[in-house]
XYZ file of C-alpha atoms in Angstrom:
729
model
C -0.293 -0.236 -0.029
C 1.518 3.471 -1.156
C 1.785 6.202 1.593
C 1.028 9.747 1.590
C 2.649 13.182 2.433
C 0.713 15.370 4.695
C 1.720 19.171 5.214
C 0.730 20.721 8.123
C 0.260 24.672 9.093
C 3.674 25.038 10.336
C 5.281 23.539 7.259
C 6.121 20.098 8.740
C 5.516 17.352 6.363
C 4.705 14.151 7.375
C 4.239 10.596 5.748
C 1.407 8.548 6.544
C -0.382 4.998 5.299
C -2.985 5.448 2.408
C -5.829 5.251 4.536
C -4.793 7.491 7.106
C -7.519 9.854 8.519
C -7.028 13.564 9.754
C -8.062 11.948 13.357
C -4.894 9.581 12.832
C -2.463 12.521 12.157
C -3.661 14.227 15.305
C -3.173 11.168 17.446
C 0.185 10.972 16.062
C 0.738 14.603 17.393
C -0.870 13.675 20.936
C -3.631 11.958 22.367
C -5.554 15.339 23.690
C -5.452 16.971 20.330
C -6.914 13.531 18.884
C -9.789 14.124 21.346
C -10.200 18.054 20.292
C -10.354 17.334 16.748
C -13.893 18.185 15.140
C -13.306 18.282 11.686
C -10.418 19.101 9.067
C -9.762 21.655 6.415
C -7.739 20.854 2.868
C -6.883 24.008 0.354
C -9.989 25.918 2.336
C -12.825 22.887 2.153
C -13.864 21.789 5.407
C -13.822 17.725 5.667
C -14.571 14.941 7.925
C -11.972 14.105 10.282
C -12.513 10.646 9.989
C -12.229 9.985 6.049
C -9.200 8.873 4.850
C -7.049 11.604 3.363
C -6.125 10.093 0.132
C -10.224 10.307 -0.768
C -9.966 14.107 -0.170
C -7.020 15.049 -2.159
C -4.477 13.707 -4.866
C -1.930 16.363 -4.287
C 1.612 15.342 -3.609
C 1.491 16.731 -0.153
C -1.964 16.952 1.165
C -2.344 20.566 3.003
C -4.217 19.719 6.194
C -5.219 22.293 8.791
C -6.960 19.860 12.069
C -10.116 22.158 13.277
C -10.843 21.843 16.789
C -13.540 23.641 19.135
C -11.479 26.874 18.960
C -12.286 27.173 15.066
C -15.233 28.893 13.971
C -16.422 26.428 11.007
C -16.022 23.915 13.540
C -18.712 25.236 15.439
C -20.690 24.802 12.003
C -20.081 21.187 11.552
C -21.069 20.728 15.076
C -24.556 22.252 14.416
C -24.853 20.362 11.161
C -24.219 17.307 12.903
C -26.663 18.354 15.652
C -29.587 19.014 13.055
C -29.315 15.517 12.238
C -29.333 14.339 15.741
C -32.596 16.342 16.036
C -34.120 14.914 12.800
C -33.494 11.326 14.181
C -35.199 12.381 17.535
C -38.325 14.173 15.707
C -38.380 10.668 14.041
C -38.525 8.594 17.162
C -41.097 10.657 18.576
C -43.554 10.960 15.748
C -44.697 8.472 12.834
C -44.562 9.690 9.081
C -41.844 12.151 9.136
C -40.510 13.105 5.676
C -37.233 14.891 5.867
C -36.417 17.913 3.591
C -33.264 19.631 4.247
C -31.225 20.722 7.645
C -28.538 23.581 7.002
C -26.588 24.989 9.692
C -26.978 29.084 9.973
C -25.000 31.851 11.772
C -26.910 31.421 14.934
C -27.479 27.658 14.873
C -29.299 25.268 12.532
C -32.809 23.839 11.245
C -34.210 20.982 9.757
C -37.827 21.293 7.726
C -39.894 18.374 7.815
C -43.186 17.135 6.597
C -45.244 15.305 8.873
C -49.131 15.291 10.457
C -48.244 16.243 14.110
C -48.187 20.263 14.667
C -44.904 20.809 16.287
C -45.300 23.542 18.965
C -42.973 25.007 21.772
C -44.853 22.406 23.964
C -43.064 19.758 22.198
C -39.445 21.358 22.591
C -38.907 19.553 26.078
C -39.454 16.034 24.798
C -37.271 16.627 21.585
C -34.414 18.087 23.504
C -34.567 15.080 26.029
C -34.586 12.529 23.246
C -31.406 14.429 21.487
C -29.504 14.537 24.809
C -30.075 10.447 24.851
C -28.790 10.412 21.414
C -25.955 12.367 22.382
C -25.060 10.913 25.679
C -24.800 7.234 23.369
C -21.873 9.071 21.535
C -22.346 7.043 18.427
C -20.264 7.643 15.503
C -21.292 9.450 12.014
C -20.617 6.980 9.066
C -20.286 7.997 5.489
C -21.056 5.846 2.623
C -21.651 6.362 -1.125
C -24.443 5.063 -3.551
C -25.082 5.475 -7.233
C -27.849 7.745 -7.849
C -30.429 4.605 -8.464
C -29.312 2.770 -5.581
C -29.954 6.060 -3.489
C -33.367 6.548 -4.838
C -34.120 3.118 -4.109
C -32.744 3.507 -0.520
C -34.724 6.560 0.214
C -38.024 4.610 -1.048
C -37.247 2.297 1.326
C -36.928 4.560 4.003
C -40.210 6.281 2.838
C -38.579 9.754 2.211
C -40.287 10.986 -0.919
C -38.705 14.320 -0.394
C -35.086 12.929 -0.659
C -36.342 10.743 -3.510
C -37.614 14.018 -5.661
C -34.170 15.919 -4.797
C -32.372 13.081 -6.118
C -33.980 12.521 -9.585
C -34.390 16.506 -9.921
C -31.692 18.575 -7.983
C -29.062 15.829 -8.095
C -29.842 14.458 -11.474
C -26.453 15.502 -13.047
C -24.869 13.329 -10.007
C -23.347 9.899 -10.662
C -23.421 8.945 -7.107
C -24.346 10.604 -3.640
C -23.162 10.493 -0.390
C -25.260 9.583 3.072
C -24.415 9.734 6.777
C -25.440 7.337 9.099
C -25.689 7.498 12.786
C -27.422 4.598 14.318
C -30.586 3.976 12.882
C -30.685 7.217 11.141
C -29.914 7.437 7.509
C -29.926 10.842 5.870
C -28.780 12.110 2.104
C -26.050 14.470 3.049
C -22.869 16.063 1.826
C -21.382 16.393 4.931
C -19.061 17.377 7.201
C -19.707 15.925 10.367
C -18.120 15.489 13.695
C -16.648 12.001 14.434
C -19.331 11.178 17.264
C -22.149 12.755 18.909
C -20.363 13.182 22.379
C -18.687 16.307 20.840
C -22.116 18.199 21.425
C -22.035 19.299 25.293
C -24.694 22.028 24.982
C -27.960 22.321 22.900
C -31.261 24.060 22.964
C -34.350 24.272 20.685
C -35.354 27.826 19.809
C -38.515 28.124 17.683
C -40.577 26.453 15.166
C -41.997 27.981 11.758
C -43.736 27.030 8.517
C -41.949 26.611 5.487
C -42.090 25.442 1.922
C -40.486 22.523 0.149
C -37.398 24.163 -1.753
C -38.883 27.591 -0.887
C -41.278 27.163 -3.520
C -44.744 28.901 -2.082
C -46.650 26.647 -4.381
C -44.996 23.450 -3.138
C -45.377 21.258 -0.196
C -45.745 23.065 3.188
C -43.635 21.989 5.844
C -42.209 22.552 9.762
C -39.158 24.143 9.949
C -37.518 23.606 13.560
C -34.765 25.899 14.859
C -32.095 24.760 17.374
C -28.726 25.868 18.363
C -25.601 23.745 19.656
C -22.270 24.635 21.345
C -19.036 23.040 22.801
C -19.760 24.102 26.056
C -22.909 25.410 28.185
C -21.477 28.773 28.973
C -21.481 29.847 25.462
C -24.996 28.536 25.173
C -26.033 30.407 28.267
C -24.567 33.497 26.770
C -25.645 33.145 23.595
C -29.298 32.991 25.170
C -29.013 36.043 27.243
C -28.361 37.893 24.027
C -31.229 36.229 22.231
C -33.131 37.676 25.122
C -31.531 40.745 24.776
C -32.527 40.997 20.948
C -35.946 40.211 21.787
C -36.067 43.226 24.320
C -34.702 45.326 21.132
C -37.001 44.139 18.531
C -37.253 47.226 16.131
C -41.147 45.785 15.647
C -42.021 46.256 19.195
C -40.126 49.183 20.083
C -40.987 51.014 16.416
C -44.812 50.584 17.317
C -44.500 51.686 21.276
C -42.505 54.858 20.109
C -44.594 55.524 16.790
C -41.650 54.960 14.782
C -43.477 53.079 11.656
C -46.330 51.076 11.256
C -47.098 47.786 8.755
C -50.638 47.115 7.863
C -51.928 44.376 5.631
C -54.558 46.737 4.442
C -51.485 48.753 2.696
C -49.784 45.398 1.786
C -47.250 43.260 3.313
C -43.641 44.355 3.364
C -45.013 48.060 2.716
C -43.586 50.331 5.387
C -45.449 53.364 7.001
C -43.111 55.862 7.938
C -45.002 57.580 11.253
C -43.978 61.140 11.923
C -41.444 60.444 14.525
C -39.766 57.959 12.342
C -40.072 59.949 9.795
C -37.911 62.489 11.714
C -35.209 59.823 11.944
C -35.643 59.141 8.265
C -35.195 62.936 7.043
C -32.138 63.557 9.538
C -30.223 60.855 7.890
C -31.220 62.094 4.555
C -30.319 65.678 4.843
C -27.033 64.483 6.722
C -26.227 62.701 3.602
C -27.423 64.984 0.776
C -25.253 67.712 2.855
C -22.149 65.396 2.665
C -22.681 64.426 -1.234
C -23.039 67.740 -2.379
C -20.096 68.725 -0.754
C -18.039 65.749 -2.343
C -19.050 66.445 -5.772
C -22.275 64.512 -6.407
C -25.252 65.630 -8.213
C -28.950 65.078 -7.199
C -31.329 63.181 -9.580
C -34.849 61.602 -9.556
C -36.295 58.477 -11.672
C -39.375 57.054 -12.079
C -41.038 54.360 -9.976
C -41.240 51.883 -13.070
C -39.723 51.530 -16.187
C -40.124 49.194 -19.368
C -39.140 45.790 -19.190
C -36.612 45.938 -21.773
C -34.934 48.211 -19.607
C -33.913 45.561 -16.797
C -33.454 42.933 -19.561
C -30.510 45.096 -21.146
C -29.526 45.514 -17.441
C -29.662 41.767 -16.851
C -31.837 42.331 -13.781
C -34.860 40.614 -15.514
C -34.911 37.838 -15.966
C -31.849 36.970 -13.428
C -34.000 38.045 -10.670
C -37.403 37.514 -11.784
C -38.266 35.665 -8.801
C -37.814 38.483 -6.308
C -39.489 41.119 -8.915
C -43.252 41.745 -8.893
C -44.742 40.692 -12.210
C -44.649 43.030 -15.082
C -47.413 45.307 -15.831
C -48.951 45.101 -19.307
C -50.885 47.569 -21.441
C -52.844 44.858 -23.059
C -55.219 42.421 -21.311
C -53.319 39.349 -22.899
C -50.009 40.175 -21.661
C -50.114 37.993 -18.580
C -51.296 34.908 -20.406
C -48.739 35.772 -22.930
C -45.791 35.691 -19.851
C -46.915 32.868 -18.307
C -46.921 30.816 -21.567
C -43.279 32.217 -21.924
C -42.130 30.580 -18.523
C -43.846 27.338 -19.174
C -42.022 27.530 -22.426
C -39.018 28.034 -20.443
C -39.436 25.346 -18.126
C -40.669 22.997 -20.691
C -43.673 22.312 -18.825
C -46.343 23.167 -21.351
C -48.522 20.318 -23.053
C -49.817 20.958 -26.771
C -53.270 20.973 -25.156
C -52.573 23.968 -22.734
C -50.345 25.772 -25.455
C -53.833 25.661 -27.568
C -55.822 26.932 -24.540
C -53.563 29.738 -24.087
C -53.305 31.013 -27.631
C -57.264 30.710 -27.940
C -57.843 32.873 -24.569
C -55.273 35.351 -25.729
C -57.122 35.438 -29.087
C -60.131 36.386 -27.346
C -58.162 39.402 -25.997
C -57.114 40.495 -29.369
C -54.002 39.014 -30.023
C -53.126 38.384 -33.583
C -50.877 35.008 -33.869
C -49.897 35.621 -37.553
C -46.445 34.492 -37.739
C -46.831 32.007 -34.424
C -46.024 28.534 -35.475
C -47.095 25.675 -33.202
C -44.666 23.426 -34.997
C -41.466 25.792 -34.280
C -39.060 25.312 -31.505
C -39.543 26.543 -28.115
C -37.067 29.076 -28.442
C -38.759 30.433 -31.820
C -41.991 30.470 -29.777
C -40.692 32.751 -27.110
C -38.767 34.908 -29.606
C -42.394 35.553 -31.142
C -43.911 36.013 -27.951
C -41.058 38.520 -27.064
C -41.685 40.966 -30.200
C -45.305 41.035 -29.327
C -44.663 42.052 -25.696
C -42.114 44.962 -26.852
C -44.585 46.099 -29.262
C -47.282 46.360 -26.613
C -45.699 47.651 -23.606
C -44.838 46.244 -20.450
C -43.128 47.628 -17.058
C -41.847 46.495 -14.179
C -42.119 48.432 -10.838
C -38.557 49.311 -10.397
C -36.399 46.654 -8.896
C -33.042 48.897 -8.964
C -32.076 52.684 -9.690
C -28.645 51.883 -11.712
C -30.447 51.105 -15.410
C -32.503 54.645 -14.808
C -28.962 56.310 -13.774
C -27.287 54.495 -17.178
C -29.829 56.365 -19.223
C -29.362 59.597 -17.215
C -25.492 59.434 -17.894
C -26.805 58.516 -21.593
C -28.941 61.514 -21.981
C -26.379 63.965 -23.009
C -22.942 63.594 -24.789
C -20.205 63.353 -21.986
C -16.686 64.359 -22.103
C -13.892 63.032 -20.106
C -13.426 66.548 -18.677
C -16.894 65.748 -16.826
C -15.910 63.002 -15.333
C -16.245 61.810 -12.880
C -20.138 62.023 -13.064
C -21.308 61.279 -9.494
C -25.298 60.728 -9.560
C -27.004 60.470 -6.485
C -30.819 59.659 -5.507
C -32.794 58.526 -2.571
C -34.699 56.020 -5.062
C -37.472 53.491 -3.879
C -37.394 50.415 -5.318
C -39.556 47.075 -4.888
C -38.795 43.598 -4.241
C -41.456 40.624 -4.127
C -39.858 38.918 -0.925
C -41.781 35.847 0.296
C -44.090 36.622 3.002
C -42.416 34.349 5.290
C -38.937 36.229 4.852
C -40.434 39.589 5.777
C -39.332 41.277 9.031
C -40.475 44.181 9.799
C -37.998 47.242 8.499
C -35.316 44.793 8.118
C -36.806 42.646 4.991
C -39.406 44.531 3.026
C -40.731 44.801 -0.237
C -40.806 48.356 -0.971
C -37.221 49.968 0.180
C -35.611 53.352 -0.101
C -31.945 53.065 -1.260
C -29.598 56.100 -0.763
C -28.139 55.116 -4.258
C -25.294 56.490 -6.029
C -23.449 55.902 -9.058
C -20.293 57.126 -10.335
C -19.208 57.179 -14.150
C -15.440 57.474 -14.274
C -12.555 56.534 -16.537
C -10.380 53.411 -15.804
C -7.648 55.519 -14.473
C -10.063 56.945 -11.913
C -11.174 53.844 -10.724
C -8.890 53.459 -7.609
C -9.336 57.058 -6.292
C -13.397 56.868 -6.648
C -13.442 53.484 -5.127
C -10.951 54.736 -2.163
C -13.239 57.600 -1.850
C -16.501 55.803 -1.682
C -15.071 53.597 0.983
C -14.093 56.802 3.048
C -17.618 58.106 2.620
C -19.119 54.613 3.976
C -16.554 54.681 6.970
C -17.595 58.280 7.807
C -21.534 57.353 7.546
C -21.235 54.468 9.632
C -18.920 55.988 12.327
C -20.996 59.275 12.475
C -23.830 56.798 14.323
C -21.385 55.186 16.274
C -21.035 52.006 14.299
C -17.260 51.629 14.436
C -16.924 48.095 14.766
C -17.145 46.642 10.977
C -15.059 44.440 8.712
C -15.450 44.540 4.733
C -16.468 41.424 3.075
C -14.863 41.396 -0.714
C -17.373 39.574 -2.473
C -15.934 38.069 -5.681
C -17.416 35.855 -8.666
C -17.576 32.137 -8.390
C -15.575 31.039 -11.377
C -17.909 27.668 -11.771
C -21.470 29.703 -12.060
C -23.211 30.866 -14.786
C -25.322 33.727 -13.076
C -22.396 36.462 -13.963
C -22.385 38.249 -16.971
C -19.191 40.216 -18.732
C -15.889 39.130 -19.947
C -13.228 37.305 -17.808
C -10.865 40.227 -18.433
C -13.245 42.729 -17.186
C -14.000 40.666 -13.907
C -10.296 40.014 -13.307
C -9.687 43.883 -13.715
C -12.610 44.899 -11.349
C -11.318 42.354 -8.640
C -8.035 43.306 -8.602
C -8.774 46.933 -8.477
C -10.901 46.529 -5.260
C -8.366 44.387 -3.494
C -5.734 46.654 -4.226
C -7.758 49.643 -2.595
C -8.772 47.479 0.147
C -5.095 46.514 0.690
C -3.726 50.107 0.674
C -6.713 51.207 3.000
C -5.477 49.100 6.046
C -9.086 48.066 6.530
C -9.795 44.282 7.962
C -11.255 42.404 5.172
C -12.048 38.860 3.860
C -12.787 37.437 0.399
C -16.161 35.958 -0.237
C -15.846 34.019 -3.565
C -19.495 33.557 -5.245
C -21.179 36.315 -3.197
C -20.456 39.326 -6.083
C -23.413 41.086 -8.054
C -24.176 39.407 -11.356
C -22.359 42.560 -12.869
C -19.528 43.211 -10.735
C -17.467 42.529 -7.393
C -18.487 44.694 -4.414
C -17.234 45.357 -0.946
C -19.811 44.907 1.634
C -19.436 46.372 5.099
C -20.380 43.969 7.982
C -21.196 45.831 10.926
C -21.312 44.523 14.638
C -24.063 46.173 16.538
C -23.750 46.621 20.626
C -25.179 43.410 21.049
C -22.685 41.382 18.893
C -24.859 40.702 15.670
C -23.489 41.350 12.424
C -25.415 43.053 9.819
C -24.562 43.828 6.104
C -25.084 47.370 5.720
C -22.822 49.857 3.246
C -21.858 48.470 -0.050
C -19.397 49.579 -2.915
C -19.728 47.792 -6.260
C -17.456 48.040 -9.018
C -19.109 47.558 -12.683
C -17.332 47.283 -16.117
C -20.625 45.338 -17.425
C -23.516 47.557 -17.150
C -21.950 50.193 -19.388
C -21.080 47.886 -21.838
C -24.647 46.412 -21.677
C -26.037 50.126 -22.244
C -23.197 51.043 -24.453
C -22.412 54.228 -22.605
C -19.926 56.515 -23.851
C -17.948 59.443 -23.231
C -15.293 61.455 -25.732
C -11.949 60.862 -24.379
C -9.092 63.288 -24.811
C -8.512 62.225 -28.217
C -11.385 62.772 -29.550
C -12.670 58.811 -29.768
C -15.514 57.297 -27.706
C -14.437 55.379 -24.934
C -16.572 52.923 -22.364
C -16.899 54.776 -18.763
C -16.473 52.290 -15.494
C -19.414 52.369 -13.096
C -19.220 52.091 -9.346
C -22.289 51.605 -7.534
C -22.594 52.745 -3.764
C -24.948 52.884 -1.007
C -23.583 53.581 3.080
C -26.874 53.253 4.292
C -27.960 50.358 1.946
C -31.710 50.890 2.149
C -33.361 53.432 4.978
C -35.346 51.242 6.331
C -32.931 48.260 7.092
C -30.754 51.048 8.294
C -33.221 52.826 10.861
C -34.663 49.094 11.718
C -30.940 48.006 12.625
C -30.498 51.385 14.352
C -33.657 51.273 16.550
C -32.597 47.705 17.913
C -28.762 49.172 18.132
C -29.836 51.792 20.389
C -32.812 49.816 21.990
C -34.809 52.934 20.631
C -32.959 55.277 22.759
C -31.263 57.535 19.549
C -28.639 59.961 20.116
C -29.415 63.554 20.391
C -28.636 64.452 16.826
C -30.876 61.479 15.501
C -33.542 61.660 18.194
C -37.110 62.262 16.703
C -37.713 64.692 19.518
C -34.516 66.036 21.246
C -36.231 68.206 23.831
C -39.120 68.072 26.068
C -39.979 71.384 27.748
C -41.852 70.538 31.243
C -43.618 73.527 33.006
C -44.137 73.135 36.822
C -47.656 74.070 36.698
C -50.082 75.963 34.488
C -48.500 79.044 35.484
C -45.553 78.389 33.558
C -47.394 77.333 30.475
C -46.423 80.806 28.711
C -42.798 80.805 29.573
C -42.730 76.794 28.704
C -43.802 77.751 25.348
C -41.634 80.653 24.718
C -38.902 78.660 25.557
C -40.013 75.577 23.005
C -39.847 78.549 20.554
C -36.649 79.586 20.966
C -35.229 76.111 21.026
C -37.224 75.327 17.574
C -35.973 78.485 16.160
C -32.266 77.143 17.000
C -33.092 73.848 14.870
C -33.886 71.527 17.991
C -36.815 69.268 17.625
C -38.983 70.552 20.903
C -42.265 69.594 22.456
C -43.918 70.891 25.545
C -45.521 68.581 28.013
C -49.068 70.283 28.775
C -50.438 67.667 30.874
C -51.988 68.512 34.346
C -49.668 66.051 36.147
C -46.734 66.823 38.498
C -43.522 67.366 37.361
C -41.926 63.830 38.510
C -44.798 62.113 36.285
C -43.827 64.371 33.363
C -40.112 63.489 33.716
C -41.027 59.902 34.161
C -42.889 59.865 30.869
C -40.435 61.451 29.227
C -37.808 59.021 30.297
C -39.845 56.379 29.386
C -40.105 57.762 25.942
C -36.463 57.991 25.791
C -36.185 61.739 24.975
C -32.732 62.872 25.276
C -33.129 65.910 27.236
C -35.817 67.599 29.482
C -36.014 71.379 30.314
C -37.908 71.927 33.700
C -39.429 75.800 34.257
C -41.124 77.283 36.894
C -41.519 80.740 38.431
C -37.794 81.083 39.169
C -36.531 80.186 36.084
C -39.113 82.234 34.146
C -37.745 85.062 36.266
C -34.184 84.616 35.538
C -34.566 83.268 32.092
C -33.175 80.172 32.888
C -33.928 76.512 32.353
C -33.364 73.734 34.799
C -31.678 71.081 31.967
C -32.037 67.271 32.791
C -30.174 64.497 30.937
C -31.744 61.273 30.015
C -28.710 59.511 30.856
C -26.906 61.846 33.768
C -29.766 63.394 35.223
C -30.386 66.450 36.783
C -27.552 69.391 34.953
C -28.902 72.092 37.088
C -30.061 75.483 35.875
C -28.718 77.796 33.442
C -29.688 80.506 31.024
C -31.447 79.447 27.872
C -28.742 80.392 25.335
C -26.374 78.008 27.276
C -28.324 75.315 27.386
C -29.273 75.908 23.663
C -25.292 76.031 22.909
C -24.956 72.915 24.486
C -27.258 70.743 22.838
C -26.310 72.332 19.416
C -22.477 71.450 20.021
C -24.006 67.907 20.721
C -25.913 67.771 17.569
C -22.975 69.541 15.419
C -20.545 66.870 17.019
C -22.947 63.998 15.898
C -22.474 62.139 19.938
C -23.296 59.001 20.144
C -22.984 58.994 24.195
C -24.636 55.815 25.229
C -24.572 52.422 24.013
C -24.490 49.102 26.156
C -22.340 46.793 24.847
C -22.085 43.148 24.463
C -18.849 40.525 24.811
C -20.886 37.917 22.953
C -20.684 37.879 19.129
C -22.113 34.890 17.589
C -25.265 36.241 16.536
C -25.743 37.438 12.727
C -28.742 38.430 10.994
C -28.063 36.969 7.581
C -29.529 33.495 8.258
C -26.826 32.547 5.350
C -26.669 28.400 4.961
C -23.420 26.972 5.604
C -23.520 23.250 5.726
C -26.988 21.481 4.401
C -28.310 17.922 4.810
């Protein structure tokens, strides 16, 4: 039997027998390390520690990293294994369980089930008890391979019809597939998994929700069971404490309590109503950014809320992201019929009878099918329908602002002397998010982006990109968000979802990487996360309780200028193609404000607060003076109200504190006689009496400096909001 060579992270090269596993390598170093190993990594890919290394790599020197509980990716492996244990427990407790998928998320894991029993929180204790019994046995995870036909037969024998469907459709290109066994439980899964269940030291069931098979709302409805797992009980306790803190900060609850925004099903799911107080916060942010942009050489523009479908076909947004867009609007009643016909032709799911029925219905609505050949290919039929659609006008509610800005650039002849041209707009766009994915202001169907597009020459790219990075840092730090990392999102070279040439992608990715390296910012690369038209730098911001949010983004694009045939006249009097930079420091105002509500627990810093000062008269006798003070403060630019309730001042102070007003100004006969106010700080309490002008100057300075004086920090740093799936079973 031939030997293999293993190269460890410190450069050490070891020779081992061919069937050696990562666990064997660890044991050769020390028994303690072998007990600690959870998984392994080869060339960035996480793999089972119990599989022979010769199966995982054919390199002359296999680059091996051993993963223990100190590695973040090891926690993902642990949680994915726990998803299998949860599924095994559910199958032991309930009859007729059909398994769907069980991926990990940033905060834990879930598994989707089809079963008659309606799982509720009342079932959690029994499920946890069964899971702990499985974990206590410490059984190993075992991997085995089957051909597709063998896999279908096995899943049929196990009465797992969803797995059968997935093998026959989703895995139709695979010759063989992998399974994992633990005890009596067998699941179709690509892994990896922990060596044995005993590695899991702490578990908790979290919630249950509805889901659809493969996310298709027309498919089978499933039950999604969420849980989490950790290497030790202290980490679990800290995580649960953080979840409880997150619940206390829920922007949906605080938004309603403090009158910031409303969501009403009569208006429409995912369509946010900004109430006066919330609108004040939004206007403050818009005014702040607008002033900053005008000072940095940006020009304001406006674009309509819809555009012709052809506009988005040119950009690539339609049909690439059709599933997340609202259906097209047609001038003709027959438009939707022919659109449905196109989609059926695209999927190959239309029968001759159905095609005849759709044609007959469209003819009733006035469509003339001259030139349409029933015997033609699907592509020729789609081409005929597309010609009809183009001639009869179809519109989309705007999913993105960039195609409109491209045409604003194109509306006039441009010279290289006019570049860079920086256009900005607070543009509202619309996305048809699934109902189950909507989440207050954080995931909506109508969102306003602080969108800007910079059109520049190739020589200006790095300078402009650097400036947008600095702008995003400035904006985030102005609201006290200074804990962030940058994710450089790159193209997946094996995916076909991207447009443009390899040369343009290489040039764009190299430019972004160079600027980030020069900036000194902490960043990591993430292949496969680029926009379909170009790479991007996403700011991943951590809030005060440790959650990570994707907020500001900067994207570099050589492709849309090509698709829209944008040109400027160069110094040589010839036509040249500009480069396009997309950037949005806030991302969307809805998501940004929703995140700020939770970050500050509704207690905004003074410069953002919808109500900055509340005047509290001691009695009715001081009302006139209170109103006069409020007028002076309003004229000084401070958002001020007067509490005219017939109650004691202590009750008024309590109300202002509960309503999170940053400052209170108590006024009575003594203050009126001296021209003073007794200023009270929500954070520091009584600041004493002072002249009105002094109080105004003090508050104006705090607003001008955009001070963020109080944010309660958390040491826990595990929760993220993205819900991204890592490992899937």
